[in-house]
Amino acid sequence: MPSNNPSNTDEHSSPKVGFISLGCPKALVDSERILTELRKDGYEVVPTYQDADVVVVNTCGFIDSAKKESLDTIGEALNENGKVIVTGCMGANAEDITNIHPNVLAVSGPHAYEQVVGAVHEYVPPSKEHDPFVDLIPPQGIKLTPRHYAYLKISEGCNHRCTFCIIPSMRGDLVSRPAGDVFAEAKGLVKSGVKELLVISQDTSAYGVDTKYKLEFHDGQPIRTKMLDLCKALGDLGVWVRLHYVYPYPHVDDIIPLMAEGKILPYLDIPFQHGSPKILKAMKRPGAIDNTLTRIKKWREICPELTIRSTFIVGFPGETEDDFQQLLDFIEEAQLDRVGAFTYSPVDGATANDLADHVPEDIKEQRLARFMEKQAKISEARLQLKIGKTLAIIIDEVDEEGAIGRSQADAPEIDGMVYLNDETHHQVGDIVLAKITHADEHDLWAESV
Ligand code: SF4
């Protein structure tokens, strides 16, 4: 947030809030909710420290580097503005923040919307002249993503206890949002112009387990709080629906036909994390890996267009060369389209820290390089197969050099781009058909038809 604008606050104007959102899409959705509440209460959101009457920092506490970024950001906001309210994952352990920054005004944990808004009210009271019926906010609320796509958060928390992860201790057990509410939000987003819904949670395939798949109603129509039922309903909205953070439970098989029918995008983001049953057991991962390769094969038979994205951890404690080789064999067999990988790094409070046989740093790095080299070849070969095909492309950006978009196989921020050089006539949010002319290991080039 820049600091060099002069203040323009006066006693008659709306109170002003600066907002910094760090972390993952789930935190981004929290930020959107907080901002929507603040706008409803008449606050103006400003882009500079100097213009703000108070600054809210939504923190990420997932790994040590994210914690450091959060603490540095809070420090900067304190220096530049002085009035700082902290929320988000790192706020789950308030003393981690107050020990270093004792002058923050208030600290709350993740999805503590009312607490954050309450703290803002306490330190910068809302304007008495504010009239929620006159001060319009968009009906879909405040979105931090571009208008043509939006994240749709379907649940909070997680019932698993993966040994490398501290999310359950920060965000609690799974709490699914009622399907009627989720569907109503999705409909509102589509009405406001959103063309792509990105379904997110900590564990999308567990949606509704906590409510025993409760039956809900929306506009008199029944809708069950269950992944398949929600996907069917979202699939009728006529926009792209993309699923993130899906674990390979058996019922995931049921949504593949919806992808084959074109109801939802043929795209699955499944964090497999490893290919060795021994390591997966040590990680306490949900879903069995044993028959995963057979299932992937079957999914592709039903839906040949299916794109699978995944993430992996290399160098988990106890990982031997043999385990690592099993991981390489797994990615060779699975032929995944998009892959992110990290070396294992201990996170404060994670039970994996207590496991024996931590892998030396240099071996972790060597294994990561070997892994990435292998996967780069696989990804490149899979992208080459697209040359000559005509694909639907959603346009994300247009400038004087042309348009940049994504195919159905590419999620925003994490996957590749499709470049439509010299095609300056498109509008952001258009979905156009284009013939793929060139591919490298990450991106595609195309000409619209
Ligand atoms: S499934 Fe595992 S990695 Fe994902 S949020 Fe839950 S505990 Fe963390």
Short mmCIF file of C-alpha atoms and ligand atoms in Angstrom, two decimals:
data_model
loop_
_atom_site.label_atom_id
_atom_site.label_comp_id
_atom_site.label_asym_id
_atom_site.label_seq_id
_atom_site.Cartn_x
_atom_site.Cartn_y
_atom_site.Cartn_z
CA MET A 1 0.00 0.00 0.00
CA PRO A 2 1.67 3.31 -1.08
CA SER A 3 2.13 6.06 1.48
CA ASN A 4 2.72 9.23 -0.49
CA ASN A 5 -0.74 10.67 -0.96
CA PRO A 6 -1.90 13.57 1.16
CA SER A 7 -4.77 12.93 3.53
CA ASN A 8 -8.19 14.06 2.35
CA THR A 9 -10.18 13.09 5.40
CA ASP A 10 -12.59 15.71 6.68
CA GLU A 11 -15.31 15.54 9.26
CA HIS A 12 -18.11 15.19 6.69
CA SER A 13 -16.59 12.47 4.57
CA SER A 14 -16.97 8.71 5.14
CA PRO A 15 -14.50 7.08 7.50
CA LYS A 16 -11.72 5.45 5.50
CA VAL A 17 -10.17 2.02 5.81
CA GLY A 18 -6.99 0.74 4.23
CA PHE A 19 -7.02 -3.02 3.63
CA ILE A 20 -4.16 -5.42 2.96
CA SER A 21 -5.08 -9.00 2.07
CA LEU A 22 -2.31 -11.62 2.27
CA GLY A 23 -2.43 -15.37 1.69
CA CYS A 24 -4.52 -17.85 -0.22
CA PRO A 25 -7.86 -17.56 -2.08
CA LYS A 26 -9.67 -18.58 1.12
CA ALA A 27 -8.22 -15.56 2.91
CA LEU A 28 -9.15 -13.45 -0.10
CA VAL A 29 -12.78 -14.51 0.29
CA ASP A 30 -12.61 -13.54 3.99
CA SER A 31 -11.26 -10.13 2.93
CA GLU A 32 -14.11 -9.71 0.46
CA ARG A 33 -16.67 -10.44 3.18
CA ILE A 34 -15.08 -8.00 5.63
CA LEU A 35 -14.88 -5.30 2.97
CA THR A 36 -18.50 -5.87 1.99
CA GLU A 37 -19.57 -5.45 5.64
CA LEU A 38 -17.47 -2.31 6.01
CA ARG A 39 -18.90 -0.82 2.82
CA LYS A 40 -22.42 -1.61 4.04
CA ASP A 41 -21.58 0.35 7.19
CA GLY A 42 -20.50 3.34 5.13
CA TYR A 43 -16.71 2.98 5.21
CA GLU A 44 -14.72 3.94 2.16
CA VAL A 45 -11.84 1.67 1.17
CA VAL A 46 -8.73 3.66 0.23
CA PRO A 47 -5.50 2.54 -1.43
CA THR A 48 -2.91 4.49 0.61
CA TYR A 49 -1.76 4.48 4.22
CA GLN A 50 -2.03 8.27 4.44
CA ASP A 51 -5.66 8.35 3.33
CA ALA A 52 -6.73 5.64 5.77
CA ASP A 53 -8.14 6.32 9.25
CA VAL A 54 -7.29 2.74 10.15
CA VAL A 55 -5.57 -0.14 8.35
CA VAL A 56 -6.77 -3.76 8.46
CA VAL A 57 -4.20 -6.47 7.68
CA ASN A 58 -5.59 -9.93 6.83
CA THR A 59 -2.63 -12.20 7.59
CA CYS A 60 -1.45 -15.61 6.43
CA GLY A 61 0.25 -17.92 8.91
CA PHE A 62 0.62 -21.07 6.84
CA ILE A 63 4.40 -21.31 6.60
CA ASP A 64 7.23 -19.37 8.17
CA SER A 65 7.83 -17.16 5.13
CA ALA A 66 4.12 -16.21 5.10
CA LYS A 67 4.29 -15.38 8.82
CA LYS A 68 7.32 -13.19 8.22
CA GLU A 69 5.55 -11.40 5.38
CA SER A 70 2.54 -10.85 7.66
CA LEU A 71 4.68 -9.45 10.50
CA ASP A 72 6.62 -7.20 8.10
CA THR A 73 3.38 -5.90 6.61
CA ILE A 74 1.95 -5.13 10.05
CA GLY A 75 5.19 -3.31 10.92
CA GLU A 76 5.01 -1.25 7.74
CA ALA A 77 1.35 -0.37 8.36
CA LEU A 78 2.18 0.69 11.94
CA ASN A 79 5.04 2.91 10.72
CA GLU A 80 3.08 4.46 7.90
CA ASN A 81 -0.33 4.83 9.55
CA GLY A 82 -0.14 3.84 13.21
CA LYS A 83 -3.69 2.47 13.61
CA VAL A 84 -3.64 -1.20 12.68
CA ILE A 85 -6.17 -4.01 13.17
CA VAL A 86 -4.97 -7.55 12.45
CA THR A 87 -7.09 -10.52 11.43
CA GLY A 88 -6.68 -13.84 9.55
CA CYS A 89 -4.84 -17.10 10.10
CA MET A 90 -1.89 -15.68 11.99
CA GLY A 91 -4.30 -13.98 14.38
CA ALA A 92 -5.29 -17.43 15.71
CA ASN A 93 -2.22 -17.07 17.97
CA ALA A 94 -2.50 -13.42 18.95
CA GLU A 95 0.70 -13.38 20.99
CA ASP A 96 2.79 -14.24 17.90
CA ILE A 97 1.74 -10.80 16.71
CA THR A 98 1.49 -8.78 19.92
CA ASN A 99 4.92 -9.98 21.14
CA ILE A 100 6.49 -8.25 18.13
CA HIS A 101 3.95 -5.50 17.50
CA PRO A 102 2.40 -4.63 20.89
CA ASN A 103 0.77 -1.47 19.44
CA VAL A 104 -1.73 -3.16 17.15
CA LEU A 105 -5.26 -2.15 18.14
CA ALA A 106 -6.94 -5.57 17.90
CA VAL A 107 -6.20 -9.11 16.75
CA SER A 108 -8.71 -11.72 15.57
CA GLY A 109 -8.37 -15.11 13.88
CA PRO A 110 -9.57 -16.33 10.46
CA HIS A 111 -13.19 -15.77 9.33
CA ALA A 112 -13.87 -13.59 12.40
CA TYR A 113 -15.86 -11.12 10.33
CA GLU A 114 -17.87 -9.62 13.17
CA GLN A 115 -14.82 -9.16 15.38
CA VAL A 116 -12.88 -7.30 12.69
CA VAL A 117 -15.81 -5.09 11.77
CA GLY A 118 -16.48 -4.51 15.49
CA ALA A 119 -12.86 -3.45 16.03
CA VAL A 120 -13.04 -1.03 13.09
CA HIS A 121 -16.27 0.45 14.56
CA GLU A 122 -14.58 0.81 17.95
CA TYR A 123 -11.50 2.67 16.73
CA VAL A 124 -13.03 4.58 13.79
CA PRO A 125 -16.79 4.89 14.33
CA PRO A 126 -19.01 4.81 11.24
CA SER A 127 -20.37 8.08 9.91
CA LYS A 128 -23.76 9.02 11.38
CA GLU A 129 -24.77 10.35 7.96
CA HIS A 130 -24.36 6.95 6.33
CA ASP A 131 -27.54 5.52 4.86
CA PRO A 132 -27.22 1.94 3.63
CA PHE A 133 -30.14 2.48 1.30
CA VAL A 134 -28.47 5.42 -0.39
CA ASP A 135 -24.79 4.39 -0.29
CA LEU A 136 -24.98 1.63 -2.82
CA ILE A 137 -22.69 -1.33 -2.75
CA PRO A 138 -22.74 -3.87 -5.55
CA PRO A 139 -25.30 -6.61 -4.75
CA GLN A 140 -22.63 -9.30 -5.12
CA GLY A 141 -20.55 -7.56 -2.42
CA ILE A 142 -16.98 -6.38 -2.83
CA LYS A 143 -14.83 -8.61 -5.01
CA LEU A 144 -11.06 -8.47 -4.96
CA THR A 145 -10.83 -10.66 -8.06
CA PRO A 146 -11.51 -9.20 -11.53
CA ARG A 147 -15.23 -8.94 -12.25
CA HIS A 148 -15.37 -11.88 -14.67
CA TYR A 149 -14.30 -14.53 -12.16
CA ALA A 150 -14.94 -15.03 -8.48
CA TYR A 151 -14.03 -17.45 -5.73
CA LEU A 152 -16.96 -19.27 -4.13
CA LYS A 153 -16.05 -20.52 -0.66
CA ILE A 154 -18.24 -23.49 0.29
CA SER A 155 -16.85 -24.37 3.71
CA GLU A 156 -14.41 -23.40 6.43
CA GLY A 157 -11.94 -25.58 8.30
CA CYS A 158 -10.97 -29.19 7.87
CA ASN A 159 -11.58 -32.51 9.63
CA HIS A 160 -8.23 -33.99 8.58
CA ARG A 161 -5.01 -33.78 10.48
CA CYS A 162 -2.29 -33.93 7.85
CA THR A 163 0.90 -33.93 9.84
CA PHE A 164 2.56 -31.07 7.90
CA CYS A 165 -0.44 -28.74 8.18
CA ILE A 166 -1.67 -26.42 10.93
CA ILE A 167 -4.79 -25.19 9.15
CA PRO A 168 -7.20 -27.21 11.35
CA SER A 169 -5.64 -25.65 14.45
CA MET A 170 -6.02 -22.20 12.92
CA ARG A 171 -9.37 -22.56 11.15
CA GLY A 172 -11.02 -25.37 13.14
CA ASP A 173 -12.99 -28.41 11.98
CA LEU A 174 -15.06 -28.49 8.80
CA VAL A 175 -18.11 -26.22 8.77
CA SER A 176 -19.98 -26.39 5.46
CA ARG A 177 -22.03 -23.44 4.30
CA PRO A 178 -25.65 -24.38 3.60
CA ALA A 179 -26.03 -25.31 -0.08
CA GLY A 180 -28.92 -22.85 -0.48
CA ASP A 181 -26.69 -19.94 0.67
CA VAL A 182 -23.81 -21.03 -1.57
CA PHE A 183 -26.12 -21.37 -4.54
CA ALA A 184 -27.76 -17.99 -3.87
CA GLU A 185 -24.31 -16.37 -3.74
CA ALA A 186 -23.32 -18.09 -6.99
CA LYS A 187 -26.50 -16.87 -8.70
CA GLY A 188 -25.85 -13.33 -7.48
CA LEU A 189 -22.30 -13.44 -8.82
CA VAL A 190 -23.46 -14.69 -12.20
CA LYS A 191 -26.13 -11.98 -12.33
CA SER A 192 -23.47 -9.37 -11.66
CA GLY A 193 -21.42 -10.53 -14.66
CA VAL A 194 -19.16 -13.26 -13.29
CA LYS A 195 -18.33 -15.81 -16.02
CA GLU A 196 -16.24 -18.23 -13.99
CA LEU A 197 -16.82 -19.55 -10.47
CA LEU A 198 -13.85 -21.03 -8.62
CA VAL A 199 -15.12 -23.35 -5.91
CA ILE A 200 -12.76 -23.34 -2.93
CA SER A 201 -12.53 -24.75 0.60
CA GLN A 202 -9.90 -26.72 2.49
CA ASP A 203 -11.42 -29.99 1.29
CA THR A 204 -14.09 -29.57 -1.39
CA SER A 205 -14.95 -33.27 -1.61
CA ALA A 206 -15.83 -33.33 2.12
CA TYR A 207 -18.51 -30.67 1.56
CA GLY A 208 -21.56 -31.41 3.72
CA VAL A 209 -20.07 -34.25 5.79
CA ASP A 210 -20.48 -32.15 8.95
CA THR A 211 -24.17 -31.43 8.19
CA LYS A 212 -24.88 -35.05 7.24
CA TYR A 213 -25.53 -33.73 3.72
CA LYS A 214 -28.45 -31.63 4.93
CA LEU A 215 -31.25 -30.97 2.49
CA GLU A 216 -31.73 -27.25 1.82
CA PHE A 217 -34.03 -25.25 -0.39
CA HIS A 218 -33.38 -22.43 -2.78
CA ASP A 219 -36.37 -20.73 -4.42
CA GLY A 220 -38.44 -23.73 -3.39
CA GLN A 221 -36.09 -26.18 -5.12
CA PRO A 222 -34.37 -28.85 -2.99
CA ILE A 223 -30.59 -28.84 -2.94
CA ARG A 224 -28.48 -31.12 -0.77
CA THR A 225 -25.32 -29.89 0.98
CA LYS A 226 -23.17 -32.32 -1.01
CA MET A 227 -20.49 -31.86 -3.65
CA LEU A 228 -22.33 -33.71 -6.44
CA ASP A 229 -25.62 -31.88 -5.84
CA LEU A 230 -23.92 -28.50 -5.61
CA CYS A 231 -21.95 -29.19 -8.81
CA LYS A 232 -25.17 -30.11 -10.63
CA ALA A 233 -26.87 -26.91 -9.48
CA LEU A 234 -23.87 -24.71 -10.31
CA GLY A 235 -23.57 -26.48 -13.66
CA ASP A 236 -27.03 -25.16 -14.60
CA LEU A 237 -25.93 -21.53 -14.19
CA GLY A 238 -24.29 -21.46 -17.63
CA VAL A 239 -20.86 -20.25 -16.49
CA TRP A 240 -17.52 -21.94 -16.05
CA VAL A 241 -17.38 -23.82 -12.74
CA ARG A 242 -13.92 -24.91 -11.60
CA LEU A 243 -13.26 -27.17 -8.61
CA HIS A 244 -10.23 -26.66 -6.38
CA TYR A 245 -8.83 -28.72 -3.47
CA VAL A 246 -10.62 -31.97 -4.24
CA TYR A 247 -9.37 -35.09 -2.45
CA PRO A 248 -9.60 -38.41 -4.26
CA TYR A 249 -12.50 -39.89 -2.27
CA PRO A 250 -14.55 -42.51 -4.13
CA HIS A 251 -17.49 -40.15 -4.72
CA VAL A 252 -15.26 -37.88 -6.83
CA ASP A 253 -15.90 -40.49 -9.56
CA ASP A 254 -19.52 -39.28 -9.65
CA ILE A 255 -18.67 -35.77 -10.79
CA ILE A 256 -16.56 -36.84 -13.80
CA PRO A 257 -19.69 -37.46 -15.96
CA LEU A 258 -20.78 -33.87 -15.21
CA MET A 259 -17.46 -32.76 -16.66
CA ALA A 260 -17.89 -34.98 -19.70
CA GLU A 261 -21.34 -33.44 -20.28
CA GLY A 262 -19.86 -29.94 -20.12
CA LYS A 263 -21.83 -28.98 -16.98
CA ILE A 264 -18.71 -28.10 -15.02
CA LEU A 265 -15.16 -27.59 -16.28
CA PRO A 266 -13.15 -30.76 -16.93
CA TYR A 267 -10.61 -29.66 -14.36
CA LEU A 268 -9.64 -31.18 -11.04
CA ASP A 269 -7.22 -29.62 -8.59
CA ILE A 270 -6.21 -32.56 -6.39
CA PRO A 271 -3.29 -32.08 -3.99
CA PHE A 272 -1.85 -35.64 -4.10
CA GLN A 273 1.26 -34.54 -2.15
CA HIS A 274 3.18 -37.80 -2.72
CA GLY A 275 3.23 -41.11 -4.57
CA SER A 276 4.62 -43.39 -1.87
CA PRO A 277 2.00 -45.07 0.34
CA LYS A 278 4.48 -45.04 3.24
CA ILE A 279 5.00 -41.27 3.02
CA LEU A 280 1.30 -40.59 2.51
CA LYS A 281 0.62 -42.57 5.66
CA ALA A 282 3.21 -40.52 7.55
CA MET A 283 1.53 -37.40 6.18
CA LYS A 284 -1.89 -38.76 7.30
CA ARG A 285 -3.38 -37.79 3.97
CA PRO A 286 -7.06 -38.36 3.25
CA GLY A 287 -7.88 -40.68 0.33
CA ALA A 288 -6.00 -43.84 -0.65
CA ILE A 289 -3.28 -43.54 -3.29
CA ASP A 290 -3.19 -47.29 -4.07
CA ASN A 291 -5.83 -47.28 -6.78
CA THR A 292 -5.45 -43.63 -7.77
CA LEU A 293 -3.69 -44.38 -11.04
CA THR A 294 -6.49 -46.76 -12.08
CA ARG A 295 -9.04 -44.13 -11.20
CA ILE A 296 -7.23 -41.39 -13.12
CA LYS A 297 -7.22 -43.71 -16.15
CA LYS A 298 -10.93 -44.31 -15.77
CA TRP A 299 -11.68 -40.60 -15.33
CA ARG A 300 -9.85 -39.90 -18.59
CA GLU A 301 -11.79 -42.63 -20.38
CA ILE A 302 -15.04 -40.98 -19.29
CA CYS A 303 -13.79 -37.43 -19.86
CA PRO A 304 -10.76 -37.31 -22.19
CA GLU A 305 -10.52 -33.51 -21.87
CA LEU A 306 -9.92 -33.74 -18.11
CA THR A 307 -7.08 -31.56 -16.82
CA ILE A 308 -5.53 -32.60 -13.51
CA ARG A 309 -3.53 -30.14 -11.45
CA SER A 310 -1.75 -31.23 -8.30
CA THR A 311 0.80 -30.26 -5.70
CA PHE A 312 3.52 -32.38 -4.11
CA ILE A 313 5.89 -32.16 -1.17
CA VAL A 314 9.41 -33.44 -1.78
CA GLY A 315 11.76 -34.43 1.04
CA PHE A 316 9.13 -35.19 3.72
CA PRO A 317 10.69 -36.68 6.89
CA GLY A 318 11.52 -40.35 6.33
CA GLU A 319 11.50 -40.06 2.51
CA THR A 320 14.13 -42.48 1.19
CA GLU A 321 15.49 -42.58 -2.35
CA ASP A 322 13.11 -45.49 -2.92
CA ASP A 323 10.10 -43.44 -1.75
CA PHE A 324 11.21 -40.58 -3.97
CA GLN A 325 11.51 -42.97 -6.91
CA GLN A 326 7.92 -44.08 -6.25
CA LEU A 327 6.91 -40.44 -6.48
CA LEU A 328 8.70 -40.05 -9.84
CA ASP A 329 7.04 -43.26 -11.07
CA PHE A 330 3.68 -41.92 -9.94
CA ILE A 331 3.96 -38.67 -11.91
CA GLU A 332 5.28 -40.55 -14.94
CA GLU A 333 2.25 -42.86 -14.86
CA ALA A 334 -0.30 -40.23 -13.91
CA GLN A 335 0.75 -37.78 -16.66
CA LEU A 336 -0.65 -34.83 -14.73
CA ASP A 337 -1.13 -31.61 -16.65
CA ARG A 338 -0.06 -29.03 -14.09
CA VAL A 339 2.03 -29.57 -11.00
CA GLY A 340 3.39 -27.40 -8.22
CA ALA A 341 6.03 -28.81 -5.87
CA PHE A 342 7.78 -27.66 -2.71
CA THR A 343 10.49 -29.04 -0.52
CA TYR A 344 9.20 -29.97 2.93
CA SER A 345 9.74 -27.20 5.44
CA PRO A 346 8.75 -27.49 9.08
CA VAL A 347 5.87 -25.29 10.16
CA ASP A 348 5.62 -24.22 13.81
CA GLY A 349 3.10 -26.45 15.56
CA ALA A 350 2.94 -29.18 12.86
CA THR A 351 3.23 -32.75 14.17
CA ALA A 352 5.51 -33.74 11.25
CA ASN A 353 8.26 -31.78 12.98
CA ASP A 354 8.52 -34.63 15.52
CA LEU A 355 8.95 -37.34 12.88
CA ALA A 356 12.31 -39.07 12.60
CA ASP A 357 14.75 -38.94 9.69
CA HIS A 358 14.44 -35.42 8.38
CA VAL A 359 15.93 -35.21 4.91
CA PRO A 360 19.04 -32.98 4.58
CA GLU A 361 18.40 -29.70 2.79
CA ASP A 362 20.76 -30.40 -0.15
CA ILE A 363 19.06 -33.74 -0.86
CA LYS A 364 15.63 -32.09 -0.73
CA GLU A 365 16.77 -29.50 -3.27
CA GLN A 366 18.30 -32.14 -5.56
CA ARG A 367 15.10 -34.18 -5.44
CA LEU A 368 12.98 -31.12 -6.15
CA ALA A 369 15.12 -30.33 -9.21
CA ARG A 370 14.81 -33.93 -10.46
CA PHE A 371 11.08 -33.87 -9.86
CA MET A 372 10.57 -30.55 -11.65
CA GLU A 373 12.71 -31.61 -14.58
CA LYS A 374 10.61 -34.72 -15.09
CA GLN A 375 7.30 -32.92 -14.66
CA ALA A 376 8.31 -30.06 -17.01
CA LYS A 377 8.76 -32.62 -19.79
CA ILE A 378 5.36 -34.18 -19.04
CA SER A 379 3.59 -30.80 -18.92
CA GLU A 380 5.26 -29.67 -22.13
CA ALA A 381 4.32 -32.86 -23.97
CA ARG A 382 0.72 -32.53 -22.80
CA LEU A 383 0.56 -28.91 -23.96
CA GLN A 384 2.05 -29.83 -27.36
CA LEU A 385 -0.93 -32.17 -27.89
CA LYS A 386 -3.18 -29.08 -27.89
CA ILE A 387 -1.59 -27.52 -30.99
CA GLY A 388 -4.15 -27.46 -33.80
CA LYS A 389 -7.13 -27.81 -31.44
CA THR A 390 -9.83 -25.16 -31.15
CA LEU A 391 -10.47 -24.26 -27.52
CA ALA A 392 -12.70 -21.86 -25.59
CA ILE A 393 -10.61 -19.07 -24.08
CA ILE A 394 -11.76 -16.65 -21.38
CA ILE A 395 -10.15 -13.23 -21.82
CA ASP A 396 -8.40 -11.87 -18.69
CA GLU A 397 -6.54 -8.88 -20.12
CA VAL A 398 -6.44 -6.78 -23.27
CA ASP A 399 -3.72 -4.26 -24.12
CA GLU A 400 -2.18 -2.75 -27.25
CA GLU A 401 -0.28 -5.98 -28.01
CA GLY A 402 -3.31 -8.25 -27.93
CA ALA A 403 -5.38 -10.31 -25.52
CA ILE A 404 -4.34 -12.73 -22.79
CA GLY A 405 -6.73 -15.41 -21.64
CA ARG A 406 -7.01 -18.89 -20.23
CA SER A 407 -8.40 -22.14 -21.55
CA GLN A 408 -10.67 -24.37 -19.48
CA ALA A 409 -7.50 -26.18 -18.41
CA ASP A 410 -6.05 -23.09 -16.72
CA ALA A 411 -7.09 -21.64 -13.38
CA PRO A 412 -6.27 -17.97 -12.76
CA GLU A 413 -2.98 -17.17 -11.00
CA ILE A 414 -1.70 -20.75 -10.83
CA ASP A 415 -1.83 -22.25 -14.35
CA GLY A 416 -0.77 -21.10 -17.81
CA MET A 417 -1.98 -18.34 -20.13
CA VAL A 418 -3.15 -18.29 -23.72
CA TYR A 419 -1.73 -15.39 -25.77
CA LEU A 420 -3.83 -14.00 -28.62
CA ASN A 421 -1.27 -11.66 -30.19
CA ASP A 422 -2.60 -8.55 -31.99
CA GLU A 423 -6.20 -9.40 -31.03
CA THR A 424 -7.01 -6.12 -29.36
CA HIS A 425 -10.73 -6.22 -30.18
CA HIS A 426 -11.72 -8.60 -27.34
CA GLN A 427 -13.24 -7.49 -24.05
CA VAL A 428 -12.18 -8.77 -20.64
CA GLY A 429 -14.59 -11.58 -19.69
CA ASP A 430 -15.36 -12.58 -23.31
CA ILE A 431 -15.20 -16.29 -24.01
CA VAL A 432 -13.86 -16.80 -27.53
CA LEU A 433 -12.98 -19.84 -29.62
CA ALA A 434 -9.35 -19.94 -30.70
CA LYS A 435 -7.07 -22.36 -32.55
CA ILE A 436 -3.87 -23.22 -30.70
CA THR A 437 -0.81 -22.46 -32.84
CA HIS A 438 2.11 -22.84 -30.44
CA ALA A 439 2.95 -24.17 -26.97
CA ASP A 440 5.89 -24.06 -24.59
CA GLU A 441 6.13 -25.89 -21.27
CA HIS A 442 3.72 -23.50 -19.56
CA ASP A 443 1.71 -21.32 -21.95
CA LEU A 444 -0.16 -21.49 -25.24
CA TRP A 445 -0.49 -19.14 -28.23
CA ALA A 446 -3.65 -19.05 -30.32
CA GLU A 447 -5.65 -17.24 -33.00
CA SER A 448 -9.35 -16.76 -32.60
CA VAL A 449 -11.58 -18.40 -35.20
S1 SF4 B 1 -6.70 -31.80 4.18
FE1 SF4 B 1 -4.76 -31.81 5.29
S2 SF4 B 1 -3.51 -30.24 4.21
FE2 SF4 B 1 -5.64 -29.87 3.65
S3 SF4 B 1 -6.34 -28.36 5.19
FE3 SF4 B 1 -6.92 -30.40 5.94
S4 SF4 B 1 -5.23 -30.94 7.32
FE4 SF4 B 1 -4.48 -29.26 6.01
#
